Coordinates of C-alpha atoms in Angstrom, one line a residue:
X1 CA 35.5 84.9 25.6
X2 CA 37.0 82.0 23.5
X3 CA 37.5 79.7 27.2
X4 CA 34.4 79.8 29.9
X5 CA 36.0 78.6 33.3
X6 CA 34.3 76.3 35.5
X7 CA 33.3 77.1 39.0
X8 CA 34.6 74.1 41.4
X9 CA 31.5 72.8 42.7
X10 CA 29.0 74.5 40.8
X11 CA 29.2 73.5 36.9
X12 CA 29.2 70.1 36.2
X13 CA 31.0 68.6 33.3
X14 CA 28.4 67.6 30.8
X15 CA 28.5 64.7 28.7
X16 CA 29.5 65.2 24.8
X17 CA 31.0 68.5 25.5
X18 CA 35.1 68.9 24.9
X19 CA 36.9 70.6 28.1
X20 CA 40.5 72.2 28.3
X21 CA 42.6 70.9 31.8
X22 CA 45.3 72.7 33.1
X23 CA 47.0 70.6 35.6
X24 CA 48.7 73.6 38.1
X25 CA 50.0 70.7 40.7
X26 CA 53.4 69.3 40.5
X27 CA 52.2 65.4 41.2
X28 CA 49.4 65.5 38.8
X29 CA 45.8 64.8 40.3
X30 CA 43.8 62.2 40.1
X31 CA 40.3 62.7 38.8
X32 CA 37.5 59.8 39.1
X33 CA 34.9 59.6 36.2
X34 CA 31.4 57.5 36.5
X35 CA 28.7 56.3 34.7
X36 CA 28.2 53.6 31.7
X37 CA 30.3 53.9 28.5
X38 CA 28.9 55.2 25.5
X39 CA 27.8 52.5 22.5
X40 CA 26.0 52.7 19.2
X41 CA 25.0 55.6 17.4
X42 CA 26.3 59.0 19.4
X43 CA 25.1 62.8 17.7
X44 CA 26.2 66.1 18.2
X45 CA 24.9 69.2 17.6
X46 CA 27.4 71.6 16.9
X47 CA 26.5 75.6 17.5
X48 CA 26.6 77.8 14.6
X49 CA 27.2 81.0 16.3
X50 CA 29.9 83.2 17.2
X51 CA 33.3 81.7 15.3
X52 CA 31.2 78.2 14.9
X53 CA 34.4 75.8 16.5
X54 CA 33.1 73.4 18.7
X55 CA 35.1 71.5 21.1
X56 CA 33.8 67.8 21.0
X57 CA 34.9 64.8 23.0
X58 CA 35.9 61.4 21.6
X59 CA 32.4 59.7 23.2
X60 CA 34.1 56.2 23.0
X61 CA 36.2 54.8 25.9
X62 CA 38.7 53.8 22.9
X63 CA 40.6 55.6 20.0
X64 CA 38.1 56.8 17.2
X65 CA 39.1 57.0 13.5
X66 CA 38.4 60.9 12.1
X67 CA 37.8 59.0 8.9
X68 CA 34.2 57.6 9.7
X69 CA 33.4 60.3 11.5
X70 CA 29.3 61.4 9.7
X71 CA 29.2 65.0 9.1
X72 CA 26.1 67.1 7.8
X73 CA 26.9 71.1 8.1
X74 CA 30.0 71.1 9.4
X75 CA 34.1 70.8 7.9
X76 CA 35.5 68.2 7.0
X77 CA 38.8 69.2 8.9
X78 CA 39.5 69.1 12.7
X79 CA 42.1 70.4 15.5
X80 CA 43.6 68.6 18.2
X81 CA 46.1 70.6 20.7
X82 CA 49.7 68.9 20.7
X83 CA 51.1 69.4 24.1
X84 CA 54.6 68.9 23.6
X85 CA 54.0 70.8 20.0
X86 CA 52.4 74.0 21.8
X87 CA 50.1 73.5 19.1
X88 CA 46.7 72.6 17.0
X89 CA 47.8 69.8 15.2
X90 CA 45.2 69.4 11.8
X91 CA 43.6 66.9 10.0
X92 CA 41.6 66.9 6.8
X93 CA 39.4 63.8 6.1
X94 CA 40.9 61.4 3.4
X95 CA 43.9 64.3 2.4
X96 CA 46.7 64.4 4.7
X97 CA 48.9 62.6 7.5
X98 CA 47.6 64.1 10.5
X99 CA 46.3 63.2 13.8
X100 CA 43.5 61.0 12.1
X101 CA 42.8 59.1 15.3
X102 CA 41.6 60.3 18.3
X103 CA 42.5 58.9 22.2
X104 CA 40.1 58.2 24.5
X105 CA 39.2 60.8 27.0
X106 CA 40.7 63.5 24.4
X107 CA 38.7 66.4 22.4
X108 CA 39.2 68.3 19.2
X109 CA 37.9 71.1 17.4
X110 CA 35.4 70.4 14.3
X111 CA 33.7 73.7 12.0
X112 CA 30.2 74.6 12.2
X113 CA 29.4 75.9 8.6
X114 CA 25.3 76.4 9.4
X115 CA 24.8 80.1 8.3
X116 CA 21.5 80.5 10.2
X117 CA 19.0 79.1 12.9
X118 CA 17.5 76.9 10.3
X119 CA 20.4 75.5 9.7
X120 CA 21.6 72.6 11.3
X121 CA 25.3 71.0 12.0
X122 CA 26.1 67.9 13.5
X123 CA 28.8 65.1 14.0
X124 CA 28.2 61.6 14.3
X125 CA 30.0 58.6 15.9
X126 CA 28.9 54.7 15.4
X127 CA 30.5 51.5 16.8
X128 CA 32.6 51.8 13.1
X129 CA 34.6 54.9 13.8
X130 CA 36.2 52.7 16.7
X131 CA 39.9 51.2 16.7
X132 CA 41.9 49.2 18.6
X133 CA 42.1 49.9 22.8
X134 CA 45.6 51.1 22.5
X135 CA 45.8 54.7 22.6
X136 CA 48.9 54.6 20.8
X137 CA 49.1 54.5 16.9
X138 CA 51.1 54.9 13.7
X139 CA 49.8 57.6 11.6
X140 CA 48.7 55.7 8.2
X141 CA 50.2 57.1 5.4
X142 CA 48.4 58.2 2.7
X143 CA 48.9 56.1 -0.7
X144 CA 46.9 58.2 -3.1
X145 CA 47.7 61.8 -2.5
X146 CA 51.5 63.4 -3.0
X147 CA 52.3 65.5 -0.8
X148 CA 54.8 67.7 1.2
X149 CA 55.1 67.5 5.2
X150 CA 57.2 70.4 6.6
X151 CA 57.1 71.6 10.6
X152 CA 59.1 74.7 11.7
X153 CA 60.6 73.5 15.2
X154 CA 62.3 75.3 18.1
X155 CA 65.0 74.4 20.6
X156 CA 62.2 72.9 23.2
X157 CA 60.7 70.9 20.9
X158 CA 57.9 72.9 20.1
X159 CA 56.5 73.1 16.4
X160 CA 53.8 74.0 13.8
X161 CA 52.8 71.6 10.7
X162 CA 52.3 72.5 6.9
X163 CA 50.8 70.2 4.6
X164 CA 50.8 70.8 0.5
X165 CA 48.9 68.0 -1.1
X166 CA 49.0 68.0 -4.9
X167 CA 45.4 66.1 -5.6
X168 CA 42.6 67.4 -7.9
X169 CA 40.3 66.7 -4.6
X170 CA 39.9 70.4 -3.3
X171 CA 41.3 70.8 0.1
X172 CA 41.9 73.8 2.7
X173 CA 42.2 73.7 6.3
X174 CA 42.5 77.2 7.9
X175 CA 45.4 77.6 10.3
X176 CA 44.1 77.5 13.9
X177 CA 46.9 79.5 16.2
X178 CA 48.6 78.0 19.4
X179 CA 48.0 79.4 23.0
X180 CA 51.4 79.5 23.4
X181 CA 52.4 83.3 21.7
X182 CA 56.5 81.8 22.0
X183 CA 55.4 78.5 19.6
X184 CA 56.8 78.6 16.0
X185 CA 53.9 79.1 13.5
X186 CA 53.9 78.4 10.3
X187 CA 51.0 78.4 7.5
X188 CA 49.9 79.2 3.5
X189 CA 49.4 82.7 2.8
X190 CA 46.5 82.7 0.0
X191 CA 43.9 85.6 -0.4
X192 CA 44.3 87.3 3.3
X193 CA 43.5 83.5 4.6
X194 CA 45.9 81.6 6.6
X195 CA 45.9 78.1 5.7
X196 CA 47.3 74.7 7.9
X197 CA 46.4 72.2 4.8
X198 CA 46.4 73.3 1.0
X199 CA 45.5 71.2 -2.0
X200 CA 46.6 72.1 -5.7
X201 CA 46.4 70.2 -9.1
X202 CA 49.0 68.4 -10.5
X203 CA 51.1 70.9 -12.8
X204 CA 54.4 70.9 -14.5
X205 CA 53.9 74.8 -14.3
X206 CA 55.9 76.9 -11.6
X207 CA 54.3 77.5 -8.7
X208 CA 54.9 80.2 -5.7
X209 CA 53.4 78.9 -2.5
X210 CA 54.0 82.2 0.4
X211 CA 54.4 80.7 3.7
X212 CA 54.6 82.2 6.8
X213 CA 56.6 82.2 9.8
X214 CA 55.9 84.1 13.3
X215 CA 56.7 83.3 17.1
X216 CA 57.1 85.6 19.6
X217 CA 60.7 84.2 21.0
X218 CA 63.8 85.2 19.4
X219 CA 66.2 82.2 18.8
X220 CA 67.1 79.5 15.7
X221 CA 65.0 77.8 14.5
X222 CA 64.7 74.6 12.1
X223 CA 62.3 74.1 8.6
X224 CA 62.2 70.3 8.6
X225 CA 61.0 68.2 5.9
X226 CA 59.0 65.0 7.4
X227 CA 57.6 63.6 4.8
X228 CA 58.4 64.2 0.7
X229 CA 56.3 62.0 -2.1
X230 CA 56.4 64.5 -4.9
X231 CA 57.9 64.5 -8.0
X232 CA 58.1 68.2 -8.6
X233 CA 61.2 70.1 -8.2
X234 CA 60.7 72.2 -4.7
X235 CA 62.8 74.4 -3.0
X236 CA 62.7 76.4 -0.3
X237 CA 63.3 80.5 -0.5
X238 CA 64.1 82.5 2.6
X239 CA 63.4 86.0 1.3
X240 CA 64.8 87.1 4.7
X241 CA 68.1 85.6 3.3
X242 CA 68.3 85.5 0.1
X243 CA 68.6 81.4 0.3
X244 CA 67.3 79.2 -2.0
X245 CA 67.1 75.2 -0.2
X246 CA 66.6 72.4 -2.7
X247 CA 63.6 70.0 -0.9
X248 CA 63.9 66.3 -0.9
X249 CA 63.1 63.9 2.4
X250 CA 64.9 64.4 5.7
X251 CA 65.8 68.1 4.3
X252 CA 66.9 70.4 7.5
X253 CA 66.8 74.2 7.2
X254 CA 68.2 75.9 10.1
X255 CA 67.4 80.4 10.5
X256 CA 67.2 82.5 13.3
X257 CA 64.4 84.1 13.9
X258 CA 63.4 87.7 15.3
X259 CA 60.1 88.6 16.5
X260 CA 60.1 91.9 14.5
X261 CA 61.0 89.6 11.2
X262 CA 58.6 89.9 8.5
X263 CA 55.4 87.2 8.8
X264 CA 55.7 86.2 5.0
X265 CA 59.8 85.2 4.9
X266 CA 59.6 82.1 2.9
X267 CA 58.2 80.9 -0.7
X268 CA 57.7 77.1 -1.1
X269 CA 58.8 77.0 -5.2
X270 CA 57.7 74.2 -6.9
X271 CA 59.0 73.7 -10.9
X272 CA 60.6 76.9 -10.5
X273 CA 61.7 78.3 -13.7
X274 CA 65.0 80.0 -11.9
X275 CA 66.9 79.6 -8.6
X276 CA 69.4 81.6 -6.7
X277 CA 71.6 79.2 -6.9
X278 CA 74.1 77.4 -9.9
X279 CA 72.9 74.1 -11.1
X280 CA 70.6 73.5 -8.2
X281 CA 70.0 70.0 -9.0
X282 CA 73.2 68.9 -8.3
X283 CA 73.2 68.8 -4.3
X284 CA 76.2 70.7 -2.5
X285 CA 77.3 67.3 -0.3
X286 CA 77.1 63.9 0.0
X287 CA 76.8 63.5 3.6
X288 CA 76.5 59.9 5.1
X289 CA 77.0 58.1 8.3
X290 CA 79.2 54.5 8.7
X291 CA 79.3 53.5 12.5
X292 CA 80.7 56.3 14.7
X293 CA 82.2 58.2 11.6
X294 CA 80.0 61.1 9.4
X295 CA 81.1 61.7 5.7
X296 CA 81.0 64.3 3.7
X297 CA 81.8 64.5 0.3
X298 CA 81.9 68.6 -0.8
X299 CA 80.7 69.5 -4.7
X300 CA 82.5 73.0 -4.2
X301 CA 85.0 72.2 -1.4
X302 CA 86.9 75.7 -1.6
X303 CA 86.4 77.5 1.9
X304 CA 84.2 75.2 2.8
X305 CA 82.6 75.4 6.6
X306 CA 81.0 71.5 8.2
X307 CA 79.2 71.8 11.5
X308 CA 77.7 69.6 13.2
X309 CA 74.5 70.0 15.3
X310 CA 72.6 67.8 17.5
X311 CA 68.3 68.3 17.6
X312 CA 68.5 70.8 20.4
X313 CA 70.4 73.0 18.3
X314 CA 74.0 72.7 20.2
X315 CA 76.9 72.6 17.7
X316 CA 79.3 69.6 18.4
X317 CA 81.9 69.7 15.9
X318 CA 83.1 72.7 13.2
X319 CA 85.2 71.9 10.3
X320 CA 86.8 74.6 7.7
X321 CA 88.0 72.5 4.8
X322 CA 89.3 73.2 1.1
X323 CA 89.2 69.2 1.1
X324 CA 86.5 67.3 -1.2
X325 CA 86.4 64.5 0.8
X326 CA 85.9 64.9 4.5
X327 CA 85.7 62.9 7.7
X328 CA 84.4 63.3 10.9
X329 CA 84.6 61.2 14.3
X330 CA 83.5 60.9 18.0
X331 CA 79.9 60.6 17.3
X332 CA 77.7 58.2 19.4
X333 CA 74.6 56.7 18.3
X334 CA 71.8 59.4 17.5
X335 CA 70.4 61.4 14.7
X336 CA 72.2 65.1 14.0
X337 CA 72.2 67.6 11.5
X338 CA 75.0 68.6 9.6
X339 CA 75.4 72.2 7.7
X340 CA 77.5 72.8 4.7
X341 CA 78.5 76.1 4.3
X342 CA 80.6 78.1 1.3
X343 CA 80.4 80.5 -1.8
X344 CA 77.5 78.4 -3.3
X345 CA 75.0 78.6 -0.5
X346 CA 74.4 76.2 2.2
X347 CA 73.2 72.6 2.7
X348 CA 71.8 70.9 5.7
X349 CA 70.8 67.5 5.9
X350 CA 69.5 65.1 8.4
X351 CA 71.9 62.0 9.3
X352 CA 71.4 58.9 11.6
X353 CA 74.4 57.3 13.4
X354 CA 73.9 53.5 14.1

């Protein structure tokens, strides 16, 4: 089986080895570790049987940097499980955003690639892969490879995260699936494999990246652009739709979802020599924010539809409009997305109020 359960009282928790706890009691429990802390030089061996993943504890009773982690036999890319996500957040050394640093008292997943016996994979810790005490930490950003950050996101917060980094460094991270069947989940399509991270060289060529979608809960749902540093045109396809959503930073795409939908529903277009759309570098709205008041300035105002969601999903406000310059009230502090609806497609865009 992919999880062993341990007896109570009979298998002891050994040291170096990752563990999954399920807390079942409404008031938490309190568990008491002893022994002395770990220091200096710490080696696993990983096993290179079976699937190869190995779950590995942080050794260090402080944050660890995935960074300068040593690694001989094994992938450079790791897994940790997002609870509030309901799923395997991944990270590739040196290529994208990630979880690059690791809690204390927390495990992840790291590759075995030994084919055989002979073979041998490890994973090394020294005093240098340690950070700061707090748990805590801003993700660094990466300042050498562009990139696109997209998660797919449901109504209780749960979501999945893409990465596309455009770098002539060869990258691939396979997609590693949630426990939770209900999570969003979305990956890269390429060759029957299903990818979390993806590199690709620097092209002014068009470029057709499948992606796929799947959860098992019915419902809407949100594509969400987190972080943008390319210089590419991009757009977003739904070929469930027919729409085609023009990609820039804090872009909001909002579908509903069925579970007998199609796994391969979107195409992330890069350069794309022809869109569904007319001149789909001219944005539909200019949609801003000024104290309690949202604006939004239509391209094509004719039958024109404005609604106005919070993150939950929950419409607040619904406009039809023939106006090109539009203005709407009664909004408290917060961030919400507002939708743009008419002949020439939709729009939905991200918008803080201050």
């Amino acid at each position: 089986p992919f999880w062993d359960d341990l007896a109570y009282g009979s298998d002891n928790i050994e040291p170096q080895t990752g563990y999954l706890v399920q807390n079942m009691l409404e008031d938490g429990k309190t568990i008491t570790l002893s022994g002395t802390f770990a220091t200096g030089t710490v080696n696993y061996t990983l096993a290179t049987n079976g699937d190869k993943w190995n779950l590995v504890a942080n050794p260090f009773p402080t944050p660890i940097d995935l960074n300068d982690v040593a690694i001989t036999g094994a992938a450079d890319y790791f897994y940790l499980w997002d609870l509030l996500g309901g799923n395997y957040v991944s990270y590739q050394k040196s290529i994208n955003d990630g979880f690059r640093f690791v809690p204390n008292m927390t495990g992840f997943f790291v590759g075995a690639t030994g084919a055989t016996k002979i073979d041998v994979s490890t994973i090394g810790f020294t005093d240098a892969v340690k950070e700061s005490n707090s748990v805590f930490r801003k993700l660094k950003k990466s300042e050498t490879n562009n990139h696109i950050h997209f998660t797919v996101n449901n109504a209780k917060g749960q979501k999945d995260n893409v990465y596309v980094v455009l770098t002539d460094i060869e990258a691939k991270a396979p997609k590693m699936f949630s426990l939770i069947n209900t999570a969003p989940q979305a990956y890269i399509v390429e060759n029957d494999e299903n990818i979390s991270i993806k590199s690709y060289p620097e092209s002014t060529e068009e470029r057709i990246i499948p992606i796929a979608f799947e959860s098992q809960a019915d419902g809407n749902y949100t594509f969400n652009i987190e972080d943008f540093t390319i210089t590419d045109k991009a757009y977003l396809r739904d070929l469930h739709t027919g729409a085609w959503i023009s990609l820039s930073a804090n872009t909001v795409y909002e579908f509903t979802h069925n579970a007998s939908n199609d796994k391969l529903r979107f195409e992330l277009v890069l350069n794309p020599k022809t869109t569904g759309v007319e001149n789909p570098e001219s944005p539909m709205a200019s949609i801003y924010s000024n104290q309690e008041m949202i604006y939004v300035t239509l391209a094509y105002a004719e039958n024109t539809t404005i609604s106005v969601f919070d993150l939950s999903g929950r419409k607040l406000q619904q406009v039809e409009t023939n106006q090109q310059n539009n203005q709407l009230t009664g909004f408290v502090s917060g961030v919400y997305l507002v939708k743009v609806e008419n002949a020439k497609g939709s729009q939905t865009t991200k918008v803080f109020v201050k």
